[in-house]
Coordinates of C-alpha atoms and ligand atoms in Angstrom, one line a residue:
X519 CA -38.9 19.5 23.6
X520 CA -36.2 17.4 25.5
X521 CA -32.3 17.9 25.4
X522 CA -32.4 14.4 22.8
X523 CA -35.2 15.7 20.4
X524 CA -33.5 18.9 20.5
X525 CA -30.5 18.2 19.5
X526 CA -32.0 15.6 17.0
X527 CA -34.1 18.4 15.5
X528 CA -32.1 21.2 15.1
X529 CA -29.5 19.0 13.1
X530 CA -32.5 17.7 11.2
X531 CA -32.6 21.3 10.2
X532 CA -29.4 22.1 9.3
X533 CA -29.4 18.9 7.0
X534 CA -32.5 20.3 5.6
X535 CA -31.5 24.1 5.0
X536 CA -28.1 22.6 4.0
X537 CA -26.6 24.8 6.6
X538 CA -25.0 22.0 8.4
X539 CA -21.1 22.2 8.4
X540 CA -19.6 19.0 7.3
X541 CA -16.0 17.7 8.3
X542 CA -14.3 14.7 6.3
X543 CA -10.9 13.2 7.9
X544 CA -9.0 11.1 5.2
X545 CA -8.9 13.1 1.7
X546 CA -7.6 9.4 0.0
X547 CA -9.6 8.2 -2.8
X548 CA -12.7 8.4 -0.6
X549 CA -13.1 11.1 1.3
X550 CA -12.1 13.9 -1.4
X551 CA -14.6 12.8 -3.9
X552 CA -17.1 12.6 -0.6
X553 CA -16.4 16.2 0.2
X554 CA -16.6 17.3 -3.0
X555 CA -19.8 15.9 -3.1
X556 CA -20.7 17.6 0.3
X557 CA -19.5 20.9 -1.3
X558 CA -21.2 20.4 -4.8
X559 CA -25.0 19.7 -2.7
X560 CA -24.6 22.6 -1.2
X561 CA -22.4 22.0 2.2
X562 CA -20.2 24.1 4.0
X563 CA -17.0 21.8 3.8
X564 CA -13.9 21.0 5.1
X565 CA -11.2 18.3 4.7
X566 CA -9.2 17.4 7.3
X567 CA -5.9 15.5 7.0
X568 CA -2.5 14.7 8.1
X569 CA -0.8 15.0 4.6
X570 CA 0.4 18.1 4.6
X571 CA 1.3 17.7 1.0
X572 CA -1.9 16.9 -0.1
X573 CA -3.7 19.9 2.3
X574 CA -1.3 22.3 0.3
X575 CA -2.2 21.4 -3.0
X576 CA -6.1 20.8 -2.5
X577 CA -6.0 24.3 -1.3
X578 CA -4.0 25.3 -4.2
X579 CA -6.6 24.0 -6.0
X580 CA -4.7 21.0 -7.5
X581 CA -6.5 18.2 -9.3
X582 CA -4.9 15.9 -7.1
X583 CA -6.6 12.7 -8.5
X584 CA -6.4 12.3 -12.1
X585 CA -10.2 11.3 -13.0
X586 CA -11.5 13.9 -10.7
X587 CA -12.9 16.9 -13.6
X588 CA -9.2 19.7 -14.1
X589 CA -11.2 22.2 -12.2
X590 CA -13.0 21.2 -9.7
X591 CA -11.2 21.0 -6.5
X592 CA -10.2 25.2 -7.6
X593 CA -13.6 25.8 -8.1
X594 CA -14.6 24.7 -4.7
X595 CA -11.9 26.1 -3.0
X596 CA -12.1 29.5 -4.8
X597 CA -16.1 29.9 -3.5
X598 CA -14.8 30.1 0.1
X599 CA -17.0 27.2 1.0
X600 CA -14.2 24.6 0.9
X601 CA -11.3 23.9 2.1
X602 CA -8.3 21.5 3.6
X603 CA -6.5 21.7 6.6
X604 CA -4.3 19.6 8.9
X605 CA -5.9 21.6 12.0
X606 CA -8.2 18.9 13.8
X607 CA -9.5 22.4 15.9
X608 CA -11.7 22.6 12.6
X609 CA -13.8 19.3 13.8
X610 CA -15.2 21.1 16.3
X611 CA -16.7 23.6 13.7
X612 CA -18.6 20.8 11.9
X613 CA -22.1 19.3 12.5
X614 CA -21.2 16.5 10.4
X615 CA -17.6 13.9 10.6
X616 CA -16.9 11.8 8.1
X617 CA -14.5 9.6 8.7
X618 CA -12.6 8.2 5.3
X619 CA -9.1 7.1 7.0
X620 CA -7.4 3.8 5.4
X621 CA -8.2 0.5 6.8
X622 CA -5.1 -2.1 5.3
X623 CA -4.3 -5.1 6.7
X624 CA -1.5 -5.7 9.2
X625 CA 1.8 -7.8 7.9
X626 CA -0.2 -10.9 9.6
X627 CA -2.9 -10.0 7.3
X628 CA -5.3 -9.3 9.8
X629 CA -7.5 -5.8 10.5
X630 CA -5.3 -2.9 10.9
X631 CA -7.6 -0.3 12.8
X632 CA -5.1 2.3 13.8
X633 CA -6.2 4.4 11.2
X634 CA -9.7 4.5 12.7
X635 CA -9.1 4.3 16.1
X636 CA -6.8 7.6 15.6
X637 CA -9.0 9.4 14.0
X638 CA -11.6 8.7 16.4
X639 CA -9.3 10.1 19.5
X640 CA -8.7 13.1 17.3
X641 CA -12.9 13.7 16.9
X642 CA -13.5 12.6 20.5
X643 CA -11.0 15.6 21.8
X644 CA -13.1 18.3 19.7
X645 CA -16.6 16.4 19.9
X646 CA -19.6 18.4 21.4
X647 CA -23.7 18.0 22.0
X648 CA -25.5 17.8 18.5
X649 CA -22.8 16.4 16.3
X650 CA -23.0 13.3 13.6
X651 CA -20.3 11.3 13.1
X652 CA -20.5 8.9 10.4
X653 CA -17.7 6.4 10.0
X654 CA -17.1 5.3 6.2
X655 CA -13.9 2.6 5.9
X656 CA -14.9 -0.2 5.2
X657 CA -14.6 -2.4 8.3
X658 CA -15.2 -5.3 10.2
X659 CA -19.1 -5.6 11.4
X660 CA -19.5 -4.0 15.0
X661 CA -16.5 -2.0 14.5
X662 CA -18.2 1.2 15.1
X663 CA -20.3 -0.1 17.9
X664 CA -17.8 -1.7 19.6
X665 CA -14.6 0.3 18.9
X666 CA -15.4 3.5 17.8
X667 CA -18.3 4.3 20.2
X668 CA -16.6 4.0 23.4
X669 CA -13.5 6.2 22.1
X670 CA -16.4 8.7 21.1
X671 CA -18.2 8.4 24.5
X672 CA -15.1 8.3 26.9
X673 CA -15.1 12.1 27.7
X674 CA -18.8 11.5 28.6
X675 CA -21.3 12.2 25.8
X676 CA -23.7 9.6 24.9
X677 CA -23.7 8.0 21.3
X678 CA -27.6 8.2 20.2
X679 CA -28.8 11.4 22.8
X680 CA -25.4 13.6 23.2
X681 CA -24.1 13.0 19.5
X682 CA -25.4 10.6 16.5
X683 CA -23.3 7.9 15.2
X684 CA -23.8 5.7 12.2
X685 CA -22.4 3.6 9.6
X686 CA -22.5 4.6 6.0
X687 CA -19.9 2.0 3.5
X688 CA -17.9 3.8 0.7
X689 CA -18.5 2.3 -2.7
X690 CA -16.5 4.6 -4.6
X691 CA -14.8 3.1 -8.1
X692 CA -11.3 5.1 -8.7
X693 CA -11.9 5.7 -12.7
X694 CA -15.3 4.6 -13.2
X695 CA -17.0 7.0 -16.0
X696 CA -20.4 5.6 -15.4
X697 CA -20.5 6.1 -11.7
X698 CA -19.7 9.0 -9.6
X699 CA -20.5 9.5 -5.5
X700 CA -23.3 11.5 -6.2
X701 CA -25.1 8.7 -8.1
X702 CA -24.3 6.0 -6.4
X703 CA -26.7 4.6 -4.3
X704 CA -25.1 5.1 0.1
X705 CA -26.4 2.0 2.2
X706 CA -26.5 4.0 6.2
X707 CA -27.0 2.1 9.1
X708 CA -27.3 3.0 13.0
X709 CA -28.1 1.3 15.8
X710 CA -30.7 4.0 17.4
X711 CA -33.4 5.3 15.4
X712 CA -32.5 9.2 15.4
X713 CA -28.6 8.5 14.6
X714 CA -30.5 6.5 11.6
X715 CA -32.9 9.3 11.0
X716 CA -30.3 11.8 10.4
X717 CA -27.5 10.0 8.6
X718 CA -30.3 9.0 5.9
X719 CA -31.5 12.5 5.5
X720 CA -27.8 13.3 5.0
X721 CA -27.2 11.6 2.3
X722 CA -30.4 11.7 0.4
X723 CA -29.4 15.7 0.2
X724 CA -26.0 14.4 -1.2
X725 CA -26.4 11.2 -3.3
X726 CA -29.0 9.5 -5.9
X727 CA -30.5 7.8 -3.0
X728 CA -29.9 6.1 0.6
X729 CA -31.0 3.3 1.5
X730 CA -31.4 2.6 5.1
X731 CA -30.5 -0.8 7.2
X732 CA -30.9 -1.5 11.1
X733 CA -28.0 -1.5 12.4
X734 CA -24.4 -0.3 12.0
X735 CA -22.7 -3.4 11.9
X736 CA -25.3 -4.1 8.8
X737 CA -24.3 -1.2 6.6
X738 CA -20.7 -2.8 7.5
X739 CA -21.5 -6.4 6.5
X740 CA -23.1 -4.5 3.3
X741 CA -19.5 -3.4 2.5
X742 CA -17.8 -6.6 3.3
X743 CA -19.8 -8.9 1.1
X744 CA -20.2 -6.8 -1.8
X745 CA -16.0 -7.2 -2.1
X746 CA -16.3 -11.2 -1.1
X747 CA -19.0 -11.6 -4.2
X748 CA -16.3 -10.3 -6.2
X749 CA -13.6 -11.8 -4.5
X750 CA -15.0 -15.2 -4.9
X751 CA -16.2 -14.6 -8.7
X752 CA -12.7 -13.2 -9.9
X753 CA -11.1 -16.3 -8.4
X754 CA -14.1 -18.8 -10.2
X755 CA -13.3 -16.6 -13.5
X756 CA -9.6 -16.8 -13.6
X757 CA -9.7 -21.0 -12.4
X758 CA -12.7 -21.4 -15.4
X759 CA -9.9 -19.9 -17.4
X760 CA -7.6 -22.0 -17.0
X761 CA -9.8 -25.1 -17.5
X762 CA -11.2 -24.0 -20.6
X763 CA -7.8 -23.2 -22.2
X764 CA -7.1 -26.6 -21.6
X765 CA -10.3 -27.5 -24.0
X766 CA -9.2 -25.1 -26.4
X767 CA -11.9 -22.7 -25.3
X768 CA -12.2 -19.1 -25.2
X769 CA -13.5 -17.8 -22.0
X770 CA -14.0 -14.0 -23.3
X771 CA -16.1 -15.5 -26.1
X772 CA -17.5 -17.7 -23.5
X773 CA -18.4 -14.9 -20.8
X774 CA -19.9 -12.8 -23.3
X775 CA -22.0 -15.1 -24.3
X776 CA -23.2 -16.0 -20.9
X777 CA -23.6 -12.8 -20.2
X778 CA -26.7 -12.4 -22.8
X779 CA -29.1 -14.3 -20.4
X780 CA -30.9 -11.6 -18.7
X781 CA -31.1 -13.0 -15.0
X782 CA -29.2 -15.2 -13.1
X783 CA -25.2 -14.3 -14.4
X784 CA -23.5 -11.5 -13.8
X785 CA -19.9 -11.2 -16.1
X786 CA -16.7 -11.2 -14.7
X787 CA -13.8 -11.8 -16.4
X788 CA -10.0 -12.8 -16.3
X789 CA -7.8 -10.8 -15.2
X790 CA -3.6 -10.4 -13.7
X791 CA -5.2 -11.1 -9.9
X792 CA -6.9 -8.7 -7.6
X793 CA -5.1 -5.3 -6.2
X794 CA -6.2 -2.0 -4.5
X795 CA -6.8 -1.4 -1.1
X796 CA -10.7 -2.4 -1.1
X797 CA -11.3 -5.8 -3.0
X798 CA -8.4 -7.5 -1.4
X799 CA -8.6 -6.1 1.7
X800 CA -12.5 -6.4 2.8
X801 CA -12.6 -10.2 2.3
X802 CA -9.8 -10.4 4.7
X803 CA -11.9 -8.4 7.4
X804 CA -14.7 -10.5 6.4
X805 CA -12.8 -13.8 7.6
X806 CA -11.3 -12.4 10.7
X807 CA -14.5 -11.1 12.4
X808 CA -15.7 -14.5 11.7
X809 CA -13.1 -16.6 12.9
X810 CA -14.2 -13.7 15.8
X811 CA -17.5 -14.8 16.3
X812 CA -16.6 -18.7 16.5
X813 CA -17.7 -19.0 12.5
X814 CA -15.9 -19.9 9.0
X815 CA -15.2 -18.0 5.9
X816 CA -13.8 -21.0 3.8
X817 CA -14.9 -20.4 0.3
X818 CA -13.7 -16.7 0.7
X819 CA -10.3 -17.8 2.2
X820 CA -9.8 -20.1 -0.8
X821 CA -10.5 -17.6 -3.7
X822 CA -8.7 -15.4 -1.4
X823 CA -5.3 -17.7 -1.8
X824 CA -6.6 -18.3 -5.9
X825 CA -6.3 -14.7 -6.6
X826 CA -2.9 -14.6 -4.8
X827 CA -1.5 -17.0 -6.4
X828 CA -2.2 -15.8 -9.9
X829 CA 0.8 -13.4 -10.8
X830 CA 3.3 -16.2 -9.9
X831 CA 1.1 -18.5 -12.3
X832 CA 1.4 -15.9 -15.0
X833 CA 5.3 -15.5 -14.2
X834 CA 5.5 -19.3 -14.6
X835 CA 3.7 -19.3 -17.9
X836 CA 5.1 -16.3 -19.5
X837 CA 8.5 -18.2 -18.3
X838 CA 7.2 -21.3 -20.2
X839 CA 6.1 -19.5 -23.1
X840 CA 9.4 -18.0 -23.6
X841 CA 11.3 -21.1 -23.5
X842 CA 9.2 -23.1 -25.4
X843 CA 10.0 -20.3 -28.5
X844 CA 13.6 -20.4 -27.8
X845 CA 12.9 -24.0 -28.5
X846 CA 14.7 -24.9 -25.1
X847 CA 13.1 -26.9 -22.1
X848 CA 11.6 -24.6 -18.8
X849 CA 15.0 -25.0 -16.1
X850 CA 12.9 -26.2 -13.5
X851 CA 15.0 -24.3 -10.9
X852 CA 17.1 -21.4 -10.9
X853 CA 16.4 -18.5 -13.0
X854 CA 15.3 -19.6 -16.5
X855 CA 14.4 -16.1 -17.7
X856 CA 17.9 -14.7 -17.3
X857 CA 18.7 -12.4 -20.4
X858 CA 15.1 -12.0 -21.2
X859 CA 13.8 -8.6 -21.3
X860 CA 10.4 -8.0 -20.7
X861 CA 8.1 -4.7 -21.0
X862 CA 5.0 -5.1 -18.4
X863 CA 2.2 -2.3 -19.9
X864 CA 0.1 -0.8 -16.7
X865 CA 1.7 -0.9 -13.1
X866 CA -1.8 0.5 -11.6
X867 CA -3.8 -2.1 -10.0
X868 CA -7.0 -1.2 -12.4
X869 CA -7.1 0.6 -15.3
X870 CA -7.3 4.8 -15.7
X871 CA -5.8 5.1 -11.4
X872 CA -2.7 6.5 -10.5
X873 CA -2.8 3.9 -7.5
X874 CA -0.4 0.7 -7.5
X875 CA -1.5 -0.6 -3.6
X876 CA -1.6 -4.2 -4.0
X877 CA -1.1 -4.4 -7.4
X878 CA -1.1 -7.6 -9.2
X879 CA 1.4 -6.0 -11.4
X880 CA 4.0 -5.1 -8.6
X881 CA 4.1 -8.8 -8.0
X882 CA 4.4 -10.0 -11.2
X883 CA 6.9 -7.9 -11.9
X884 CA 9.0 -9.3 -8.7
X885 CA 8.4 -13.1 -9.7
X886 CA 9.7 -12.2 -13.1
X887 CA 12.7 -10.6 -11.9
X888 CA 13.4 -13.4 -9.2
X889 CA 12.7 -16.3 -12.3
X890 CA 15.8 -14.0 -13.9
X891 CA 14.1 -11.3 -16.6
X892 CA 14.9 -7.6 -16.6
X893 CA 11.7 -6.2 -16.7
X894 CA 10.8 -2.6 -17.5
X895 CA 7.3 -0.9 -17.6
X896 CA 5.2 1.4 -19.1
X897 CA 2.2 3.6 -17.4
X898 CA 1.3 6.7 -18.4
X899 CA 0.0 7.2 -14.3
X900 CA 3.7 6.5 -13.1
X901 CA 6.5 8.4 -14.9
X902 CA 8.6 7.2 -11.4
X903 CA 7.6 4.7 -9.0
X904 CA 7.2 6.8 -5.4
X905 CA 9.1 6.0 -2.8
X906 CA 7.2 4.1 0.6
X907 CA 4.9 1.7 -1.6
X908 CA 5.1 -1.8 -0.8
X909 CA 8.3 -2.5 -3.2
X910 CA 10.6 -0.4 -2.0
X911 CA 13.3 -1.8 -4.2
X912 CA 11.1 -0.6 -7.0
X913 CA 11.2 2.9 -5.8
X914 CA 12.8 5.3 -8.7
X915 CA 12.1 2.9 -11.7
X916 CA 11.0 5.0 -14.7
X917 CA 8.2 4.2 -17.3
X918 CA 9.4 3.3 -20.7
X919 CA 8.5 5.2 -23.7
X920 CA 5.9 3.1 -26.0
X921 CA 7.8 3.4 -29.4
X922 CA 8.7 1.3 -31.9
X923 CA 12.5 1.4 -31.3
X924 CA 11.9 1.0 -27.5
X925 CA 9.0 -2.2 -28.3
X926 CA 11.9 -4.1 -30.3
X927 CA 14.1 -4.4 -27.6
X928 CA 12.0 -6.8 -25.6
X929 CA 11.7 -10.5 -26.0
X930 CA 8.0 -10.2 -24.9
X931 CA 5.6 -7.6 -23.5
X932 CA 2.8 -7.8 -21.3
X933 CA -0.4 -6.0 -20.4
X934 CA -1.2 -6.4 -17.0
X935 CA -3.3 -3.3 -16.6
X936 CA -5.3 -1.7 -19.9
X937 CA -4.7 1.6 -19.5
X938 CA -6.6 3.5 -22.1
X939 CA -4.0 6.1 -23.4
X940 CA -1.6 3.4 -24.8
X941 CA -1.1 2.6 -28.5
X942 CA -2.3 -0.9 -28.8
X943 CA -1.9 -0.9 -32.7
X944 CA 2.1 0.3 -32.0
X945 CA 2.5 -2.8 -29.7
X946 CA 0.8 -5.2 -32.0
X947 CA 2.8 -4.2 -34.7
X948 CA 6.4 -4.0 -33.4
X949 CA 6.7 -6.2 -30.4
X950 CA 8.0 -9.8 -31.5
X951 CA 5.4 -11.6 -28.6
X952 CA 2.4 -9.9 -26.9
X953 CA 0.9 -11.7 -23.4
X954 CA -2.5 -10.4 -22.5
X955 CA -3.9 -10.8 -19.9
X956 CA -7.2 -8.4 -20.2
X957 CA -8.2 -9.4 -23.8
X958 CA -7.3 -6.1 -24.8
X959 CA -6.4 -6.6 -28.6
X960 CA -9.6 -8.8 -29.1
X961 CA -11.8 -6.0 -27.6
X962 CA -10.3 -3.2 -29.5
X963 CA -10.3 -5.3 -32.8
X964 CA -6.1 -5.1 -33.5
X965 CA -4.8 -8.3 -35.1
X966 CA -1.6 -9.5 -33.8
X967 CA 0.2 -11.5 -36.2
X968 CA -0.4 -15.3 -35.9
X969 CA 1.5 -16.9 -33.2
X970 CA 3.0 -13.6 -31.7
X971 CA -0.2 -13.1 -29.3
X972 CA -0.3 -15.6 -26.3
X973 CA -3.9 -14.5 -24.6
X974 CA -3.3 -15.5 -20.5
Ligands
NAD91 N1 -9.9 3.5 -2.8 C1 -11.1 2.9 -3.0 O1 -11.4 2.5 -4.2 C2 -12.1 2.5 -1.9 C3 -13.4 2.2 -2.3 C4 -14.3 1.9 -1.3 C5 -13.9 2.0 0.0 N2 -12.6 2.3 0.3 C6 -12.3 2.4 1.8 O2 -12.3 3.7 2.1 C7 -11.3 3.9 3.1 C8 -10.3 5.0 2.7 O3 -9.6 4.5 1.6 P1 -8.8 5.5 0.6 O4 -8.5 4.7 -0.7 O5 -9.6 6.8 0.4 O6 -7.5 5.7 1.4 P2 -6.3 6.7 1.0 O7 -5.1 6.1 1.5 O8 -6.4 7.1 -0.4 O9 -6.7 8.0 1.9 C9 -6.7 8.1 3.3 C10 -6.3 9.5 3.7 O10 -6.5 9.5 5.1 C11 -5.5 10.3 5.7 N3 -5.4 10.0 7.1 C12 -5.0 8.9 7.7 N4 -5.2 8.9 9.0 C13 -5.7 10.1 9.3 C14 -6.1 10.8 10.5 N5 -6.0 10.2 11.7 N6 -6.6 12.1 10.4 C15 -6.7 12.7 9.2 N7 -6.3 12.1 8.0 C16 -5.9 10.8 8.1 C17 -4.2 10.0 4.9 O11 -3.3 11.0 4.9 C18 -4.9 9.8 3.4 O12 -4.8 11.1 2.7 C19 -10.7 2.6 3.4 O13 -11.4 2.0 4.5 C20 -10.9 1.8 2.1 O14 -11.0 0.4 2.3 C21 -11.7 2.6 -0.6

């Protein structure tokens, strides 16, 4: 057996006996349900990260993210076989790196890859013979061949005989009760067949199923177009809208309707704009790497700008609305919400997370304070907006309590975000106007009084 098959086999092996150790740097969103996953099929595993917060309270068996089951994380961590730490040393323990670190995008709203490219110095400087590294942030295709491979190989190993490298996209949904990492389908790619060999075995031990492509920078392109599709279709939803309001149709009725041909539509539907740091975020990596390669991303740039632009259109109207009840005319400058208060329901970018990056409601709540209206909030996933986010002004605002004396006090208030825990019944009861933009009374059958429910 050669020095390649060897080290090919004997991690084949490991994968098989589920003796091989697995390492996941980032413990966001991603890579903590990943490793859990890893521990639950069976893995040795460990979490590395540079949080020390977050380290402390995984390992005091914390929940740490709200839809994640109470006990879980102490389970794992009581069995021995699971852990957190801030000691990259521990990387050179594991068979098996995952990398899970945040890819945003840089004030020019272009690829920020410091995240990776770190995290790929800190593997390189433990890396040895016979390890797998799989990269998982969703990024630009040819970003693991072309950036993370040479950081990998600069103390001399060889991606595809000294170590295995491959691709494997994250299509984890914060909140989703359907779909968990284990049974959602992993797309792997790798551009040498063993790297691809292995990193497909590896996850068939940990998810449904895995499904293999040729090449890294195809798993990657997997990633990026599965967030354009819904990119482009939120922005075609929210603009068909708009259009059929002005024909005095209902697009809710209208999408479910649609949505009973069996083939051929797929239902997306209205919403306060796009936030977190995936949907967003991918398109933008999407456009740059083709503006890279001498190519054009125009539809994806325009629904990019659509979705953008929809809090300060919902500002606008809930400004209009307002006026138009007063029975005054919209000031076409200045602030012509000034002494309006207004209650915005769900600050979380999607409904059921305790995560506000890039939240359409963040933004609408800015626009509405710059057109002049003290606004408060209510989410039952922020008692306090956190310090660092990407409205530091906002830092230290507190979430209204959802009573009947509180509800009165506002001219209007708005669901931007459906949480589940709220009391829609309370709001449609005692608040004197209700904006919604998720169609949450219609869905959950509560009548608002005629004329005190504007649907946006
Ligand atoms: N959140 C989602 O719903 C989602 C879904 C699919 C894909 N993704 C992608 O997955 C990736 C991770 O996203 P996330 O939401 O989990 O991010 P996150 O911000 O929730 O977590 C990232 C973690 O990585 C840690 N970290 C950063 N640099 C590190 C380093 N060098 N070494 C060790 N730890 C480091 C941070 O402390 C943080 O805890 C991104 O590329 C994102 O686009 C996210």
């Amino acid at each position: 057996m050669n020095y390649e098959t060897s080290h090919h086999q004997s991690l084949k092996q490991l994968i098989a006996a589920r003796d091989a150790r697995v390492a996941v740097v980032g413990l966001g969103y991603v890579g903590l349900p990943l490793a859990l996953t890893a521990y639950d099929e069976g893995f040795d595993t460990t979490g590395v990260d540079l949080n020390p917060d977050r380290v402390a309270r995984i390992n005091q068996g914390g929940q740490v993210i709200s839809y994640l089951a109470p006990d879980r994380i102490a389970h794992a961590v009581e069995s021995g076989r699971f852990r957190a730490t801030q000691d990259a040393a521990a990387l050179a323990e594991a068979d098996i790196i995952l990398i899970c670190v945040p890819t945003p995008l840089t004030d020019a709203q272009d690829p920020d890859m410091r995240f990776v490219a770190a995290a790929a110095q800190t593997i390189a400087q433990h890396l040895r013979p016979g390890q797998m590294v799989v990269l998982e942030s969703s990024v630009w295709p040819g970003a693991t061949t072309t950036l993370v491979q040479p950081i990998l190989e600069a103390g001399g190993l060889r991606a595809g005989s000294d170590f295995f490298l491959a691709f494997s996209p994250e299509r984890e949904d914060p909140g989703n009760d359907k779909f968990d990492t284990h049974s959602i389908p992993k797309v792997v790619g790798a551009d040498d067949p063993q790297s691809r060999q292995l990193v497909e075995d590896f996850y068939r031990a940990i998810v449904t199923s895995a499904v293999p492509v040729s090449s890294a920078a195809t798993a990657e392109a997997v990633k990026l177009v599965e967030n354009s599709f819904r990119t482009v279709n939120i922005a075609l939803v929210n603009e068909l809208k708009t259009a059929l309001e002005a024909m005095d149709v209902d697009v809710w009725e209208v999408i479910e309707a649609a949505a009973t041909k069996p083939f051929g539509f797929m239902p997306f539907y209205p919403g306060p704009g796009i936030g977190g740091a995936c949907i967003p975020v991918s398109p933008a990596y999407l456009a740059w790497r083709a503006a890279d390669a001498g190519s054009d991303t125009p539809l994806i740039n325009l629904a990019r700008s659509s979705n953008d632009a929809v809090p300060s259109m919902l500002a606008a109207r809930m400004a209009a609305e307002l006026a138009a009840r007063n029975g005054s005319a919209l000031a076409e400058t200045g602030q012509p919400l000034t002494g309006q208060r207004i209650l915005l329901m769900g600050i979380a970018y999607k409904r059921d997370v305790e995560d506000t990056r890039r939240s359409p409601a963040l933004v609408l709540l800015d626009e509405l304070e710059k057109l002049g209206a003290e606004v408060d909030y209510h989410d039952p996933y922020f008692p306090r907006l956190p310090e660092g986010g990407e409205y530091p002004q906002l830092a230290g605002r507190t979430s209204q309590p959802l009573t009947a004396d509180n509800l009165k006090r506002y001219a209007a208030v708005a669901v931007i975000t459906d949480h589940s825990a709220p009391d829609y019944g309370l709001v449609a009861r005692e608040a004197a106007l209700v904006f919604d933009t998720r169609n949450v009374f219609e869905k959950q059958g509560i009548r608002v009084a005629d004329g005190r429910l504007v649907k946006m």
